[in-house]
Short mmCIF file of N, CA and C in Angstrom, two decimals:
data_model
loop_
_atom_site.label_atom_id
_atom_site.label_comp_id
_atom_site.label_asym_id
_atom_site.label_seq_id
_atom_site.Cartn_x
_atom_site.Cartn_y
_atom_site.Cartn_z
N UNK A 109 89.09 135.20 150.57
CA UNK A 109 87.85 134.47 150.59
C UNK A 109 86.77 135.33 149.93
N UNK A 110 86.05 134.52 148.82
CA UNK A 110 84.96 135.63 148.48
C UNK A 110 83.93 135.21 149.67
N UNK A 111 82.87 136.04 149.41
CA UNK A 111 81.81 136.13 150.11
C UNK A 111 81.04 137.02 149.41
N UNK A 112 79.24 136.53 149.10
CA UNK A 112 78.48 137.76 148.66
C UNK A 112 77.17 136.72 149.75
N UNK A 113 75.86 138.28 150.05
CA UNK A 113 74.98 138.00 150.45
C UNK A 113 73.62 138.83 150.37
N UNK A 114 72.80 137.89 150.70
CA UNK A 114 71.53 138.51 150.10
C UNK A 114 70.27 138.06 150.97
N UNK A 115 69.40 139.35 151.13
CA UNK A 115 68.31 138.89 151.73
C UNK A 115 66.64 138.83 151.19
N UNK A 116 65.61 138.20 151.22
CA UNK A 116 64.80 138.42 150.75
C UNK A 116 63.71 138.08 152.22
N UNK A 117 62.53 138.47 150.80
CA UNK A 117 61.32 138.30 151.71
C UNK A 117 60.23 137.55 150.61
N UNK A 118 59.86 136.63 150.85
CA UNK A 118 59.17 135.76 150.52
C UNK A 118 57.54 135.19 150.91
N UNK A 119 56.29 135.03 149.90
CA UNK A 119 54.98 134.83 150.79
C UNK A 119 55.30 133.19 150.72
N UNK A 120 55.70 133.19 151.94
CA UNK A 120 55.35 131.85 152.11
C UNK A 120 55.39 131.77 153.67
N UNK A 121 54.53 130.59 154.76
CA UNK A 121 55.34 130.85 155.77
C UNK A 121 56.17 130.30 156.31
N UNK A 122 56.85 130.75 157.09
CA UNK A 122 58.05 130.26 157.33
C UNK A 122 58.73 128.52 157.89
N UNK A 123 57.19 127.64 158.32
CA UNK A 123 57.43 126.32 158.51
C UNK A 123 57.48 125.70 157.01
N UNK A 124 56.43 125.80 155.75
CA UNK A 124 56.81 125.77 154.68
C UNK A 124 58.09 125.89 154.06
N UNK A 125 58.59 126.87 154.14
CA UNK A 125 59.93 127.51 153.52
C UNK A 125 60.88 125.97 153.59
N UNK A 126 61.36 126.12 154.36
CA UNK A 126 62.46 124.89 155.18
C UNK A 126 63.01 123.94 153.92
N UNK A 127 61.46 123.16 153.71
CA UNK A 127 61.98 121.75 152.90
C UNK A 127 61.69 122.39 151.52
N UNK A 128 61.16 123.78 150.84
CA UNK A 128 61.33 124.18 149.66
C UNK A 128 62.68 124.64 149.46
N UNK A 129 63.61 125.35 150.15
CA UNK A 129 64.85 125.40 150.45
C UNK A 129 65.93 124.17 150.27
N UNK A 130 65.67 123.13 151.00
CA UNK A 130 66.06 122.29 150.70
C UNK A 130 66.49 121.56 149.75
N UNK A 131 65.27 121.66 149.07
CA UNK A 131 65.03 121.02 147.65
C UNK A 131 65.31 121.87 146.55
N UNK A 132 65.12 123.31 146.54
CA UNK A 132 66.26 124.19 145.68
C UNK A 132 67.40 123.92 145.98
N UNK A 133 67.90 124.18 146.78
CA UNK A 133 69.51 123.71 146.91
C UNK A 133 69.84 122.83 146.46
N UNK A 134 69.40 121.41 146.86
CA UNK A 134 69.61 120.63 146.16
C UNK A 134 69.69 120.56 144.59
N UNK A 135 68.79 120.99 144.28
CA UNK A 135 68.56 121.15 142.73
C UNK A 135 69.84 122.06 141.90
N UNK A 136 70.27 123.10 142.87
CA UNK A 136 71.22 123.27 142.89
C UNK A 136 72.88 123.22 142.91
N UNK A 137 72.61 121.98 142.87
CA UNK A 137 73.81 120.31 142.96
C UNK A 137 74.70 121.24 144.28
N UNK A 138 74.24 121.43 145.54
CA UNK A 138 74.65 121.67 146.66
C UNK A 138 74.31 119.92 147.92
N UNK A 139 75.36 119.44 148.23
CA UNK A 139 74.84 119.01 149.32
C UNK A 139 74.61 119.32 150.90
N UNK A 140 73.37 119.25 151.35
CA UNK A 140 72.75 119.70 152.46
C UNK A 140 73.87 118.90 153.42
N UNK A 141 74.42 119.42 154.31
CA UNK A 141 75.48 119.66 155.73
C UNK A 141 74.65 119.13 156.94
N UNK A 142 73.57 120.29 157.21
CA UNK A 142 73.28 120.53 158.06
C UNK A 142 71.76 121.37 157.97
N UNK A 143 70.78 121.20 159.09
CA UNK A 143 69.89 121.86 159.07
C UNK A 143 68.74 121.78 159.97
N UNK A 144 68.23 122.99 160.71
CA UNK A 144 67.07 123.27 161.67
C UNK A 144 66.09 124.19 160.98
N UNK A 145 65.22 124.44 161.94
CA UNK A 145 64.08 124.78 161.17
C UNK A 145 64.65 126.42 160.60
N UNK A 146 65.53 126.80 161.35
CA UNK A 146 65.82 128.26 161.09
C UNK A 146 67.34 128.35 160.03
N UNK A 147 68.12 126.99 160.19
CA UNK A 147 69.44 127.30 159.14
C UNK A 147 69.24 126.00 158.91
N UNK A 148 70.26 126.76 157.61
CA UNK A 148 70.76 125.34 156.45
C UNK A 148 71.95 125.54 156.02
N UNK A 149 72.93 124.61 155.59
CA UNK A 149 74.12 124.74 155.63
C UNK A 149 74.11 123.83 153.93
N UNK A 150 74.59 124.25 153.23
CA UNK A 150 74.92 123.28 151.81
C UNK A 150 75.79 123.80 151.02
N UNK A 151 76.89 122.35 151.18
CA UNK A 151 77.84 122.70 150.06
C UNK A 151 78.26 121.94 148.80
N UNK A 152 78.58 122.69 148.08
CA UNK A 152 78.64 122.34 146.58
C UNK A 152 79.76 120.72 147.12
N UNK A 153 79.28 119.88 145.59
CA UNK A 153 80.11 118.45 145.94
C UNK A 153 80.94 118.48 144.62
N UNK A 154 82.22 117.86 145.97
CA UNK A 154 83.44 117.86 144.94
C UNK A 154 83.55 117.34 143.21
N UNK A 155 84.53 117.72 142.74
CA UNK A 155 84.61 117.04 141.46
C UNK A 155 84.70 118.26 139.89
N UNK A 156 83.86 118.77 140.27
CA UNK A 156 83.58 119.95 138.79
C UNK A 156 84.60 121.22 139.11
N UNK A 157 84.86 121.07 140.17
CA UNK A 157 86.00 122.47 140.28
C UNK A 157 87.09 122.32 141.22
N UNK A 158 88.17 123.16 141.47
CA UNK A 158 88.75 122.45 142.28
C UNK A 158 88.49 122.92 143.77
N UNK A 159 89.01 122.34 145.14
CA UNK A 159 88.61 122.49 145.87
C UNK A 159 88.34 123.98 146.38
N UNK A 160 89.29 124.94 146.49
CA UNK A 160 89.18 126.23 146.93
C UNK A 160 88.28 127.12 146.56
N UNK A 161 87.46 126.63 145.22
CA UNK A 161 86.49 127.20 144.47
C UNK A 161 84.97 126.56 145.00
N UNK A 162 85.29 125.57 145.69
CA UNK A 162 83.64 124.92 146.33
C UNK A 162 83.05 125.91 147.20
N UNK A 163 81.65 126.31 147.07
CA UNK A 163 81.22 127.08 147.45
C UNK A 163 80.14 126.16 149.28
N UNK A 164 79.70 127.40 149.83
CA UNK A 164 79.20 126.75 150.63
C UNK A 164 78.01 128.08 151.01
N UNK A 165 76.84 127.53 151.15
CA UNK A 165 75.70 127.83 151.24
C UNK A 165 75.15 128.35 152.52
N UNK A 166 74.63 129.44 153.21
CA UNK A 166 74.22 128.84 154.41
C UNK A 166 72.70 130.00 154.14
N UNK A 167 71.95 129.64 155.00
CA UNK A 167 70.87 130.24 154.74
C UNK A 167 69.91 130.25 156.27
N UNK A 168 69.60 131.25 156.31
CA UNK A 168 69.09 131.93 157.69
C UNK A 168 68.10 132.77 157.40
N UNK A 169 66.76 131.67 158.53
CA UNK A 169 65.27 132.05 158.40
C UNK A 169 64.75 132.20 158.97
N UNK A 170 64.87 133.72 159.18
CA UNK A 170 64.25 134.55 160.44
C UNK A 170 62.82 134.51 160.63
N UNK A 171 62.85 133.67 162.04
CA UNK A 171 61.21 132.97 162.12
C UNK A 171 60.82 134.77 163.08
N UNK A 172 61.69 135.25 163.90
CA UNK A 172 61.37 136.28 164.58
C UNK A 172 60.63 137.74 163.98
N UNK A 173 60.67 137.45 162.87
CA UNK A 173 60.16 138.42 161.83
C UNK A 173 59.31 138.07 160.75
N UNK A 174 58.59 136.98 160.83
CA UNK A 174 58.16 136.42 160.19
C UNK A 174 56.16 136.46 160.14
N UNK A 175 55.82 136.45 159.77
CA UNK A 175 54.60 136.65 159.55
C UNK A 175 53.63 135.21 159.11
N UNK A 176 52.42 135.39 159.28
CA UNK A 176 51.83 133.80 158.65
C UNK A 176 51.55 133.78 157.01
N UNK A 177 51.86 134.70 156.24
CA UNK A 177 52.25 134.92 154.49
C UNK A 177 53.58 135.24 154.41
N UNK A 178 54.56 135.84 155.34
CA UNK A 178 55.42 136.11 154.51
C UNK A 178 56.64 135.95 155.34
N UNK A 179 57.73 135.90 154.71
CA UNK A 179 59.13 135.17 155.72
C UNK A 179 60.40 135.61 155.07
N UNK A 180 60.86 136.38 156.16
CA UNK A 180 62.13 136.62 155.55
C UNK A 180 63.56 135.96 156.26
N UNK A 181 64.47 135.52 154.71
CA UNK A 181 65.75 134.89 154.69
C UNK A 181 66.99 135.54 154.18
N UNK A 182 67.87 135.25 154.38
CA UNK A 182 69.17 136.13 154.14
C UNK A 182 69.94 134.22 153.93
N UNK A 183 71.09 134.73 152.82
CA UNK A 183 71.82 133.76 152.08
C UNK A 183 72.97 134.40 152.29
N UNK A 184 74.34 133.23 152.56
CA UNK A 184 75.72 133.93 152.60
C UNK A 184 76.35 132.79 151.63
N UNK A 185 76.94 133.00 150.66
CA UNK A 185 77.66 132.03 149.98
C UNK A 185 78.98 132.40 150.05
N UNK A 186 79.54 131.87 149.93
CA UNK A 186 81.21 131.97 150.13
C UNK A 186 82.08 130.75 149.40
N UNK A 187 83.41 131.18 149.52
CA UNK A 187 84.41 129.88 149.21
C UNK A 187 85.85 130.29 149.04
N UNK A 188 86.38 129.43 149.05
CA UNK A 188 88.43 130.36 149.35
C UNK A 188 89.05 131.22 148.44
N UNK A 189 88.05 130.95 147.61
CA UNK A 189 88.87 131.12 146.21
C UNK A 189 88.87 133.11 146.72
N UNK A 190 90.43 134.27 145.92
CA UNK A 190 90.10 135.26 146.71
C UNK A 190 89.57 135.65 145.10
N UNK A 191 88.68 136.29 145.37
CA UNK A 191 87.79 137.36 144.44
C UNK A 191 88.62 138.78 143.52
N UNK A 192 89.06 137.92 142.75
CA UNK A 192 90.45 138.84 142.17
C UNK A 192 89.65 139.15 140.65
N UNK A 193 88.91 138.72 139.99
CA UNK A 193 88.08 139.46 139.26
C UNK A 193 86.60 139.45 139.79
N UNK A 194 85.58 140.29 139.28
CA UNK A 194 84.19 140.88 139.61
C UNK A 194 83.31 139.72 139.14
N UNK A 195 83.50 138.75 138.11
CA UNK A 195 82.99 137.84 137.44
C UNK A 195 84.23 136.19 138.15
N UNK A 196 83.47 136.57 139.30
CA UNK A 196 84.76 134.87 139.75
C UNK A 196 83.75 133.85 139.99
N UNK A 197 84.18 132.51 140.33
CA UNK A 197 83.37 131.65 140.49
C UNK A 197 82.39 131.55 141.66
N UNK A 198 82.42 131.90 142.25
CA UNK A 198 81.75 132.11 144.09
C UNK A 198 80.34 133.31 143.31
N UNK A 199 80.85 134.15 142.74
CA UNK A 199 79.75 135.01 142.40
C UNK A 199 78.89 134.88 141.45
N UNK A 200 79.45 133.81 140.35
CA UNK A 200 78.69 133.25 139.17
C UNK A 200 77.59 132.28 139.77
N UNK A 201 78.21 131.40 141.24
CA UNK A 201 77.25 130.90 141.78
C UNK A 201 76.05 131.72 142.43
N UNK A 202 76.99 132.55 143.34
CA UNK A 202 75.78 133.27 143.75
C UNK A 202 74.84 134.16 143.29
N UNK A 203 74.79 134.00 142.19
CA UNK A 203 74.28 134.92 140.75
C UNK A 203 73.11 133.68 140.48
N UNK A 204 73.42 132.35 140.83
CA UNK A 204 72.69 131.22 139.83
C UNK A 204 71.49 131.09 141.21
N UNK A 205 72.14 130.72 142.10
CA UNK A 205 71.18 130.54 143.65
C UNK A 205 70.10 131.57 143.97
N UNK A 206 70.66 132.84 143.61
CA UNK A 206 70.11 134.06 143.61
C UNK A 206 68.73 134.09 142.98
N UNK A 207 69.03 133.87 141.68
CA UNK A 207 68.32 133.44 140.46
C UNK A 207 67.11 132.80 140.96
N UNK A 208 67.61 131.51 141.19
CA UNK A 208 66.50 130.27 141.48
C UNK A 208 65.72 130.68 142.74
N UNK A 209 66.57 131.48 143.31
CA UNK A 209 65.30 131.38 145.09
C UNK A 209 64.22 133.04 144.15
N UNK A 210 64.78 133.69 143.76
CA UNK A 210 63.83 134.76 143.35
C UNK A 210 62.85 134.63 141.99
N UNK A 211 63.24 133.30 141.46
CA UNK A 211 61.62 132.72 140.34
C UNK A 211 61.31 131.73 140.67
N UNK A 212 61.56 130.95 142.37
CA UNK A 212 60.75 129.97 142.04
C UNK A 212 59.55 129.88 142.15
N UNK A 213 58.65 129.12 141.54
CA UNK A 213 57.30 128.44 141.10
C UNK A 213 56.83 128.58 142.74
N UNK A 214 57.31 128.47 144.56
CA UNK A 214 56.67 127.84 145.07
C UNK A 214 56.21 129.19 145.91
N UNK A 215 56.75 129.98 145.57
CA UNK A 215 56.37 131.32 146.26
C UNK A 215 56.64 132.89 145.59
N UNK A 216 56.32 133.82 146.00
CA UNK A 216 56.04 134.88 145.60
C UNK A 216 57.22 135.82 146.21
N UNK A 217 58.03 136.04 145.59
CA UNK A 217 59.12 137.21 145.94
C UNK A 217 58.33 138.54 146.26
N UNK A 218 58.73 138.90 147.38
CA UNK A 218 58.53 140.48 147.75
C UNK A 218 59.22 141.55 147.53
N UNK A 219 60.49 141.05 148.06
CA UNK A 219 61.75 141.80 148.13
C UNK A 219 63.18 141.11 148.00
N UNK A 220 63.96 141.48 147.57
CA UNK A 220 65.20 140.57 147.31
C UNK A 220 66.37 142.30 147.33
N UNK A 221 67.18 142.19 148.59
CA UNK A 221 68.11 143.40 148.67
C UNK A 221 69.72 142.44 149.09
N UNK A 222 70.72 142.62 148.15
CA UNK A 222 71.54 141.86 147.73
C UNK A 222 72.89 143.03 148.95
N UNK A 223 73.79 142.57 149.53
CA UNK A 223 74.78 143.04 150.00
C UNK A 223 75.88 143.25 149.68
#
């Protein structure tokens, strides 16, 4: 199973965050699972790859540490496929998700420390 993860810190606060999340992901051609104010669950929809390669999203938003500017989240992406080269599909995603939560337009990256 691969697995990569990553955490950031973000000015935004943390009731905000939620449905901007959302809507990256989405944008992300992930469909949303599941979700509270603190997790989100989204996984990629079938069809463009085969199944063992579908990735799945989850994202955890630590309101306990959170501040009224700034909020920090941690991302775990994963999927079956096993991680037999450094450039596999699970990581190309999490390379693209990565990407999008650290330029988007709706907030200000602080910190972004990858695992």
């Amino acid at each position: 199973m691969a697995r990569y993860t990553c955490s950031f810190i973000v000015s935004v606060p943390s009731d905000h965050l939620l449905p901007l999340l959302v809507e990256l992901l989405q944008d992300c051609q992930l469909d949303i699972q599941y979700h509270t104010a603190e997790y989100i669950i989204g996984r990629e929809v079938p069809g463009n790859v085969p199944f063992p390669k579908l990735i799945t999203v989850e994202v955890l938003i630590d309101k306990s540490k959170s501040t009224e500017t700034e909020t920090r989240m941690s991302i775990v992406i994963t999927n079956e496929e096993l991680p037999l080269h450094l450039d596999n599909y699970c990581r190309q995603m999490f390379e693209l998700i990565k990407q999008s939560i650290e330029s988007s337009r709706h907030w200000h990256l602080i910190e972004s420390i990858a695992g």
